[in-house]
PDB file of C-alpha atoms and ligand atoms in Angstrom:
ATOM      1  CA  MET X   1      -4.410   1.458  16.405  1.00  0.00           C
ATOM      2  CA  ASP X   2      -2.589   1.431  13.066  1.00  0.00           C
ATOM      3  CA  TYR X   3      -0.066  -1.312  13.674  1.00  0.00           C
ATOM      4  CA  ALA X   4       1.486  -0.974  10.225  1.00  0.00           C
ATOM      5  CA  VAL X   5       2.430   2.622  11.049  1.00  0.00           C
ATOM      6  CA  LEU X   6       3.850   1.604  14.448  1.00  0.00           C
ATOM      7  CA  ARG X   7       5.800  -1.186  12.763  1.00  0.00           C
ATOM      8  CA  LYS X   8       7.333   1.101  10.172  1.00  0.00           C
ATOM      9  CA  ARG X   9       8.253   3.593  12.890  1.00  0.00           C
ATOM     10  CA  MET X  10       9.861   0.775  14.922  1.00  0.00           C
ATOM     11  CA  VAL X  11      12.001  -0.317  11.977  1.00  0.00           C
ATOM     12  CA  ASP X  12      13.096   3.187  11.069  1.00  0.00           C
ATOM     13  CA  SER X  13      13.716   4.602  14.538  1.00  0.00           C
ATOM     14  CA  GLN X  14      15.017   1.504  16.383  1.00  0.00           C
ATOM     15  CA  LEU X  15      16.676  -0.680  13.740  1.00  0.00           C
ATOM     16  CA  VAL X  16      17.861   1.415  10.779  1.00  0.00           C
ATOM     17  CA  CYS X  17      19.097   4.239  13.052  1.00  0.00           C
ATOM     18  CA  ARG X  18      21.189   1.786  15.050  1.00  0.00           C
ATOM     19  CA  GLY X  19      22.829   0.258  12.023  1.00  0.00           C
ATOM     20  CA  ILE X  20      20.716  -2.745  10.989  1.00  0.00           C
ATOM     21  CA  ALA X  21      21.305  -2.594   7.243  1.00  0.00           C
ATOM     22  CA  ASP X  22      20.461  -6.004   5.726  1.00  0.00           C
ATOM     23  CA  ALA X  23      17.456  -5.283   3.497  1.00  0.00           C
ATOM     24  CA  ARG X  24      16.051  -8.816   3.899  1.00  0.00           C
ATOM     25  CA  VAL X  25      16.204  -8.508   7.699  1.00  0.00           C
ATOM     26  CA  LEU X  26      14.496  -5.106   7.614  1.00  0.00           C
ATOM     27  CA  GLY X  27      11.850  -6.531   5.254  1.00  0.00           C
ATOM     28  CA  ALA X  28      11.008  -9.262   7.764  1.00  0.00           C
ATOM     29  CA  PHE X  29      10.572  -6.685  10.535  1.00  0.00           C
ATOM     30  CA  TYR X  30       8.294  -4.573   8.322  1.00  0.00           C
ATOM     31  CA  LYS X  31       6.188  -7.663   7.700  1.00  0.00           C
ATOM     32  CA  VAL X  32       5.900  -9.707  10.927  1.00  0.00           C
ATOM     33  CA  GLU X  33       3.060  -8.495  13.147  1.00  0.00           C
ATOM     34  CA  ARG X  34       4.772  -8.283  16.516  1.00  0.00           C
ATOM     35  CA  HIS X  35       1.534  -7.284  18.280  1.00  0.00           C
ATOM     36  CA  LYS X  36       0.176 -10.803  17.620  1.00  0.00           C
ATOM     37  CA  PHE X  37       2.981 -12.258  19.765  1.00  0.00           C
ATOM     38  CA  VAL X  38       2.388 -10.275  22.965  1.00  0.00           C
ATOM     39  CA  PRO X  39      -0.441 -10.595  25.507  1.00  0.00           C
ATOM     40  CA  GLU X  40      -3.496  -8.685  24.259  1.00  0.00           C
ATOM     41  CA  GLU X  41      -3.396  -6.076  27.027  1.00  0.00           C
ATOM     42  CA  LEU X  42       0.149  -5.138  25.910  1.00  0.00           C
ATOM     43  CA  SER X  43      -0.464  -4.950  22.175  1.00  0.00           C
ATOM     44  CA  ALA X  44      -0.330  -1.131  22.230  1.00  0.00           C
ATOM     45  CA  ASN X  45       3.291  -1.459  23.466  1.00  0.00           C
ATOM     46  CA  ALA X  46       4.276  -4.232  21.082  1.00  0.00           C
ATOM     47  CA  TYR X  47       6.422  -1.951  18.910  1.00  0.00           C
ATOM     48  CA  ALA X  48       8.135  -0.134  21.786  1.00  0.00           C
ATOM     49  CA  ASP X  49      11.888  -0.131  22.294  1.00  0.00           C
ATOM     50  CA  TYR X  50      12.011  -2.634  25.193  1.00  0.00           C
ATOM     51  CA  PRO X  51      11.284  -6.276  26.080  1.00  0.00           C
ATOM     52  CA  LEU X  52       7.749  -7.173  27.244  1.00  0.00           C
ATOM     53  CA  PRO X  53       6.465  -9.881  29.602  1.00  0.00           C
ATOM     54  CA  ILE X  54       4.875 -12.915  27.891  1.00  0.00           C
ATOM     55  CA  GLY X  55       3.976 -15.033  30.949  1.00  0.00           C
ATOM     56  CA  GLU X  56       5.902 -17.649  33.004  1.00  0.00           C
ATOM     57  CA  ASN X  57       8.251 -14.793  34.044  1.00  0.00           C
ATOM     58  CA  GLN X  58       9.706 -14.711  30.521  1.00  0.00           C
ATOM     59  CA  THR X  59      10.001 -11.889  27.976  1.00  0.00           C
ATOM     60  CA  ILE X  60       9.853 -11.212  24.268  1.00  0.00           C
ATOM     61  CA  SER X  61      13.179  -9.522  23.487  1.00  0.00           C
ATOM     62  CA  GLN X  62      13.544  -5.868  22.469  1.00  0.00           C
ATOM     63  CA  PRO X  63      13.056  -5.515  18.679  1.00  0.00           C
ATOM     64  CA  TYR X  64      16.623  -4.267  18.180  1.00  0.00           C
ATOM     65  CA  MET X  65      18.100  -7.312  19.930  1.00  0.00           C
ATOM     66  CA  VAL X  66      16.016  -9.671  17.760  1.00  0.00           C
ATOM     67  CA  ALA X  67      17.195  -7.786  14.653  1.00  0.00           C
ATOM     68  CA  LEU X  68      20.857  -7.715  15.672  1.00  0.00           C
ATOM     69  CA  MET X  69      20.909 -11.454  16.423  1.00  0.00           C
ATOM     70  CA  THR X  70      19.129 -12.194  13.161  1.00  0.00           C
ATOM     71  CA  GLU X  71      21.495 -10.041  11.111  1.00  0.00           C
ATOM     72  CA  CYS X  72      24.521 -11.744  12.715  1.00  0.00           C
ATOM     73  CA  LEU X  73      23.259 -15.114  11.426  1.00  0.00           C
ATOM     74  CA  SER X  74      23.614 -13.882   7.785  1.00  0.00           C
ATOM     75  CA  LEU X  75      20.745 -15.952   6.394  1.00  0.00           C
ATOM     76  CA  ASN X  76      20.287 -16.390   2.646  1.00  0.00           C
ATOM     77  CA  GLY X  77      16.985 -18.285   2.575  1.00  0.00           C
ATOM     78  CA  GLN X  78      18.184 -21.893   2.433  1.00  0.00           C
ATOM     79  CA  GLU X  79      19.329 -22.602   5.979  1.00  0.00           C
ATOM     80  CA  LYS X  80      17.991 -24.961   8.598  1.00  0.00           C
ATOM     81  CA  VAL X  81      17.956 -23.017  11.876  1.00  0.00           C
ATOM     82  CA  LEU X  82      17.590 -24.197  15.470  1.00  0.00           C
ATOM     83  CA  GLU X  83      16.292 -21.704  18.038  1.00  0.00           C
ATOM     84  CA  ILE X  84      16.535 -22.372  21.776  1.00  0.00           C
ATOM     85  CA  GLY X  85      13.918 -20.366  23.711  1.00  0.00           C
ATOM     86  CA  THR X  86      10.782 -20.011  21.562  1.00  0.00           C
ATOM     87  CA  GLY X  87       9.096 -17.687  24.073  1.00  0.00           C
ATOM     88  CA  SER X  88       6.397 -15.843  22.121  1.00  0.00           C
ATOM     89  CA  GLY X  89       7.486 -17.257  18.741  1.00  0.00           C
ATOM     90  CA  TYR X  90       8.319 -13.811  17.341  1.00  0.00           C
ATOM     91  CA  GLN X  91      12.005 -14.491  16.715  1.00  0.00           C
ATOM     92  CA  ALA X  92      11.040 -17.826  15.108  1.00  0.00           C
ATOM     93  CA  ALA X  93       8.684 -16.003  12.719  1.00  0.00           C
ATOM     94  CA  ILE X  94      11.421 -13.526  11.755  1.00  0.00           C
ATOM     95  CA  LEU X  95      13.807 -16.435  11.132  1.00  0.00           C
ATOM     96  CA  ALA X  96      11.190 -18.321   9.103  1.00  0.00           C
ATOM     97  CA  GLU X  97      10.920 -15.310   6.778  1.00  0.00           C
ATOM     98  CA  LEU X  98      14.659 -15.434   6.114  1.00  0.00           C
ATOM     99  CA  ALA X  99      15.690 -19.109   6.256  1.00  0.00           C
ATOM    100  CA  GLY X 100      14.470 -22.401   4.805  1.00  0.00           C
ATOM    101  CA  GLU X 101      13.301 -24.118   7.970  1.00  0.00           C
ATOM    102  CA  VAL X 102      13.173 -23.275  11.669  1.00  0.00           C
ATOM    103  CA  CYS X 103      13.096 -25.726  14.577  1.00  0.00           C
ATOM    104  CA  THR X 104      12.450 -24.069  17.921  1.00  0.00           C
ATOM    105  CA  ILE X 105      12.419 -25.446  21.473  1.00  0.00           C
ATOM    106  CA  GLU X 106      10.777 -23.919  24.562  1.00  0.00           C
ATOM    107  CA  ARG X 107      11.068 -25.234  28.100  1.00  0.00           C
ATOM    108  CA  PHE X 108       7.602 -24.035  29.213  1.00  0.00           C
ATOM    109  CA  SER X 109       4.989 -26.088  27.394  1.00  0.00           C
ATOM    110  CA  ALA X 110       2.336 -23.347  27.871  1.00  0.00           C
ATOM    111  CA  LEU X 111       4.559 -20.888  25.966  1.00  0.00           C
ATOM    112  CA  ALA X 112       5.428 -23.479  23.301  1.00  0.00           C
ATOM    113  CA  GLN X 113       1.738 -24.204  22.743  1.00  0.00           C
ATOM    114  CA  ARG X 114       0.758 -20.552  22.534  1.00  0.00           C
ATOM    115  CA  ALA X 115       3.619 -19.797  20.121  1.00  0.00           C
ATOM    116  CA  LYS X 116       2.562 -22.725  17.948  1.00  0.00           C
ATOM    117  CA  VAL X 117      -1.030 -21.451  17.778  1.00  0.00           C
ATOM    118  CA  THR X 118       0.158 -17.941  16.853  1.00  0.00           C
ATOM    119  CA  LEU X 119       2.563 -19.223  14.187  1.00  0.00           C
ATOM    120  CA  ASP X 120      -0.089 -21.562  12.728  1.00  0.00           C
ATOM    121  CA  GLU X 121      -2.618 -18.720  12.604  1.00  0.00           C
ATOM    122  CA  LEU X 122      -0.110 -16.598  10.727  1.00  0.00           C
ATOM    123  CA  GLY X 123       0.351 -19.421   8.228  1.00  0.00           C
ATOM    124  CA  TYR X 124       3.965 -20.458   8.857  1.00  0.00           C
ATOM    125  CA  VAL X 125       4.572 -23.960   7.490  1.00  0.00           C
ATOM    126  CA  ASN X 126       8.364 -23.987   7.890  1.00  0.00           C
ATOM    127  CA  ILE X 127       8.512 -23.840  11.709  1.00  0.00           C
ATOM    128  CA  LYS X 128       8.528 -26.828  14.079  1.00  0.00           C
ATOM    129  CA  VAL X 129       7.892 -26.035  17.752  1.00  0.00           C
ATOM    130  CA  LYS X 130       8.741 -28.467  20.539  1.00  0.00           C
ATOM    131  CA  ALA X 131       8.448 -28.235  24.347  1.00  0.00           C
ATOM    132  CA  GLY X 132      11.558 -29.486  26.115  1.00  0.00           C
ATOM    133  CA  ASP X 133      15.104 -28.761  27.237  1.00  0.00           C
ATOM    134  CA  GLY X 134      16.806 -26.942  24.374  1.00  0.00           C
ATOM    135  CA  THR X 135      20.269 -27.297  25.896  1.00  0.00           C
ATOM    136  CA  LEU X 136      20.131 -30.875  24.561  1.00  0.00           C
ATOM    137  CA  GLY X 137      19.533 -29.555  21.049  1.00  0.00           C
ATOM    138  CA  TRP X 138      17.250 -31.462  18.657  1.00  0.00           C
ATOM    139  CA  GLN X 139      19.198 -34.523  17.591  1.00  0.00           C
ATOM    140  CA  GLU X 140      16.628 -35.943  15.134  1.00  0.00           C
ATOM    141  CA  GLU X 141      16.426 -32.649  13.235  1.00  0.00           C
ATOM    142  CA  GLY X 142      20.154 -31.786  13.196  1.00  0.00           C
ATOM    143  CA  PRO X 143      22.679 -30.919  12.013  1.00  0.00           C
ATOM    144  CA  PHE X 144      21.836 -27.226  11.660  1.00  0.00           C
ATOM    145  CA  ASP X 145      23.325 -24.440   9.539  1.00  0.00           C
ATOM    146  CA  ARG X 146      22.560 -21.894  12.229  1.00  0.00           C
ATOM    147  CA  ILE X 147      21.732 -22.013  15.952  1.00  0.00           C
ATOM    148  CA  ILE X 148      20.357 -19.114  17.969  1.00  0.00           C
ATOM    149  CA  VAL X 149      20.068 -19.241  21.752  1.00  0.00           C
ATOM    150  CA  THR X 150      17.738 -16.585  23.165  1.00  0.00           C
ATOM    151  CA  ALA X 151      18.472 -17.222  26.852  1.00  0.00           C
ATOM    152  CA  ALA X 152      21.683 -16.648  28.801  1.00  0.00           C
ATOM    153  CA  SER X 153      24.284 -19.132  30.020  1.00  0.00           C
ATOM    154  CA  ARG X 154      27.928 -19.251  31.121  1.00  0.00           C
ATOM    155  CA  GLY X 155      28.965 -21.311  28.134  1.00  0.00           C
ATOM    156  CA  ILE X 156      27.606 -22.842  24.960  1.00  0.00           C
ATOM    157  CA  PRO X 157      25.908 -26.202  25.667  1.00  0.00           C
ATOM    158  CA  SER X 158      28.062 -28.947  24.107  1.00  0.00           C
ATOM    159  CA  PRO X 159      25.146 -30.720  22.314  1.00  0.00           C
ATOM    160  CA  LEU X 160      24.560 -27.495  20.372  1.00  0.00           C
ATOM    161  CA  ILE X 161      28.186 -27.406  19.221  1.00  0.00           C
ATOM    162  CA  GLU X 162      27.847 -31.029  18.091  1.00  0.00           C
ATOM    163  CA  GLN X 163      24.612 -30.325  16.195  1.00  0.00           C
ATOM    164  CA  LEU X 164      26.046 -27.295  14.352  1.00  0.00           C
ATOM    165  CA  LYS X 165      27.369 -27.977  10.834  1.00  0.00           C
ATOM    166  CA  GLU X 166      30.992 -27.254   9.921  1.00  0.00           C
ATOM    167  CA  ASP X 167      31.222 -23.531   8.967  1.00  0.00           C
ATOM    168  CA  GLY X 168      27.815 -23.057  10.617  1.00  0.00           C
ATOM    169  CA  LYS X 169      27.133 -20.063  12.860  1.00  0.00           C
ATOM    170  CA  LEU X 170      25.734 -19.892  16.365  1.00  0.00           C
ATOM    171  CA  ILE X 171      24.721 -16.823  18.358  1.00  0.00           C
ATOM    172  CA  ALA X 172      24.126 -16.758  22.103  1.00  0.00           C
ATOM    173  CA  PRO X 173      24.287 -14.414  25.106  1.00  0.00           C
ATOM    174  CA  ILE X 174      27.211 -15.723  27.173  1.00  0.00           C
ATOM    175  CA  GLY X 175      28.177 -14.547  30.649  1.00  0.00           C
ATOM    176  CA  GLU X 176      26.805 -14.121  34.150  1.00  0.00           C
ATOM    177  CA  SER X 177      23.132 -14.172  35.090  1.00  0.00           C
ATOM    178  CA  PHE X 178      22.540 -10.403  34.914  1.00  0.00           C
ATOM    179  CA  SER X 179      25.089  -9.389  32.278  1.00  0.00           C
ATOM    180  CA  GLN X 180      26.240 -11.205  29.178  1.00  0.00           C
ATOM    181  CA  ILE X 181      28.134 -10.650  25.931  1.00  0.00           C
ATOM    182  CA  LEU X 182      26.218 -11.366  22.762  1.00  0.00           C
ATOM    183  CA  THR X 183      28.573 -13.872  21.177  1.00  0.00           C
ATOM    184  CA  VAL X 184      28.759 -15.084  17.573  1.00  0.00           C
ATOM    185  CA  ALA X 185      30.587 -18.344  16.970  1.00  0.00           C
ATOM    186  CA  GLN X 186      31.525 -20.156  13.787  1.00  0.00           C
ATOM    187  CA  LYS X 187      32.418 -23.863  13.691  1.00  0.00           C
ATOM    188  CA  LYS X 188      35.819 -24.409  12.110  1.00  0.00           C
ATOM    189  CA  LYS X 189      37.377 -27.891  12.100  1.00  0.00           C
ATOM    190  CA  GLY X 190      34.951 -28.980  14.798  1.00  0.00           C
ATOM    191  CA  LYS X 191      35.788 -26.077  17.157  1.00  0.00           C
ATOM    192  CA  LEU X 192      34.042 -22.769  17.754  1.00  0.00           C
ATOM    193  CA  GLU X 193      35.751 -19.467  16.895  1.00  0.00           C
ATOM    194  CA  THR X 194      33.959 -16.768  18.879  1.00  0.00           C
ATOM    195  CA  THR X 195      33.541 -12.999  18.575  1.00  0.00           C
ATOM    196  CA  GLY X 196      31.844 -10.713  21.111  1.00  0.00           C
ATOM    197  CA  ILE X 197      29.314  -8.267  19.658  1.00  0.00           C
ATOM    198  CA  CYS X 198      27.972  -6.203  22.576  1.00  0.00           C
ATOM    199  CA  GLY X 199      26.721  -6.388  26.133  1.00  0.00           C
ATOM    200  CA  CYS X 200      23.196  -7.703  26.709  1.00  0.00           C
ATOM    201  CA  VAL X 201      20.816  -9.029  29.380  1.00  0.00           C
ATOM    202  CA  PHE X 202      18.703 -12.140  28.752  1.00  0.00           C
ATOM    203  CA  VAL X 203      16.632 -14.417  30.986  1.00  0.00           C
ATOM    204  CA  PRO X 204      18.589 -17.526  32.053  1.00  0.00           C
ATOM    205  CA  LEU X 205      18.887 -20.704  29.995  1.00  0.00           C
ATOM    206  CA  VAL X 206      17.642 -23.380  32.400  1.00  0.00           C
ATOM    207  CA  GLY X 207      18.490 -26.943  31.453  1.00  0.00           C
ATOM    208  CA  LYS X 208      20.901 -29.827  31.723  1.00  0.00           C
ATOM    209  CA  TYR X 209      23.761 -27.904  30.050  1.00  0.00           C
ATOM    210  CA  GLY X 210      22.769 -24.348  30.832  1.00  0.00           C
ATOM    211  CA  CYS X 211      21.800 -23.342  34.342  1.00  0.00           C
ATOM    212  CA  TYR X 212      23.471 -20.928  36.733  1.00  0.00           C
ATOM    213  CA  ALA X 213      24.164 -22.934  39.876  1.00  0.00           C
TER     214      ALA X 213
HETATM  215  N1  LIG U 301      12.900 -15.802  21.365  1.00  0.00           N
HETATM  216  C1  LIG U 301      11.802 -15.397  22.253  1.00  0.00           C
HETATM  217  C2  LIG U 301      12.291 -14.733  23.525  1.00  0.00           C
HETATM  218  C3  LIG U 301      12.668 -15.734  24.453  1.00  0.00           C
HETATM  219  S1  LIG U 301      13.018 -15.359  26.117  1.00  0.00           S
HETATM  220  C4  LIG U 301      10.796 -14.521  21.555  1.00  0.00           C
HETATM  221  O1  LIG U 301      10.998 -14.170  20.382  1.00  0.00           O
HETATM  222  O2  LIG U 301       9.779 -14.207  22.173  1.00  0.00           O
HETATM  223  C5  LIG U 301      13.893 -16.861  26.441  1.00  0.00           C
HETATM  224  C6  LIG U 301      13.065 -18.108  26.443  1.00  0.00           C
HETATM  225  O3  LIG U 301      13.968 -19.194  26.646  1.00  0.00           O
HETATM  226  C7  LIG U 301      12.047 -18.193  27.564  1.00  0.00           C
HETATM  227  O4  LIG U 301      10.776 -18.402  27.036  1.00  0.00           O
HETATM  228  C8  LIG U 301      12.514 -19.385  28.395  1.00  0.00           C
HETATM  229  O5  LIG U 301      11.477 -20.140  28.964  1.00  0.00           O
HETATM  230  C9  LIG U 301      13.278 -20.188  27.369  1.00  0.00           C
HETATM  231  N2  LIG U 301      14.252 -21.144  27.904  1.00  0.00           N
HETATM  232  C10 LIG U 301      15.088 -21.016  28.950  1.00  0.00           C
HETATM  233  N3  LIG U 301      15.838 -22.141  29.097  1.00  0.00           N
HETATM  234  C11 LIG U 301      15.459 -22.993  28.112  1.00  0.00           C
HETATM  235  C12 LIG U 301      15.835 -24.305  27.713  1.00  0.00           C
HETATM  236  N4  LIG U 301      16.778 -25.006  28.370  1.00  0.00           N
HETATM  237  N5  LIG U 301      15.227 -24.872  26.658  1.00  0.00           N
HETATM  238  C13 LIG U 301      14.266 -24.199  25.979  1.00  0.00           C
HETATM  239  N6  LIG U 301      13.854 -22.962  26.292  1.00  0.00           N
HETATM  240  C14 LIG U 301      14.432 -22.359  27.347  1.00  0.00           C
END
């Protein structure tokens, strides 16, 4: 299997065609080996246009959704980014290509451990992975320039708003358990100004500030 060919085809037919235009973002997707982040038996499907199971009933998001969320964060290479929902670690790797430092939290320790092994093997030195409840944020590492939540909730957990820098950006799927709006928020004078981007479906954010009752 020529993964480089599959990767180029993924970028051209799923990302560029749908309007992802930031050359740095596209460069990261050309580079990061998505097949290393999915279970071995699914590696032939790693570049397909849909999410894939990664264990613990969780999924690695569709490539386009990862790209759209990344582009919305408008990263220039210097930022400190917090990700909630490490999953496979793929989104964290994309972010690490485009930002200064990435801190990522995963509620399932088996997934956090596997992601850490994958990211270490690929040589990332600017990613910290932690197992725990990401709705609490990561106080010791904050404040953050950017926060990305890759699991769905009804609202943005308040600790994340507190740990976001003034003028910082946050992106999260917000809505009901089977249908959300991908929402970008910017912190202005301590409050979030939000914009809806598109409809989306993510697995639920399960934690102190995030679960669907
Ligand atoms: N970004 C991932 C996809 C994640 S799917 C990737 O690139 O593969 C969403 C992940 O969020 C799941 O792994 C799920 O276990 C995790 N999650 C859900 N609630 C969480 C919480 N409160 N804290 C941390 N992780 C959480």
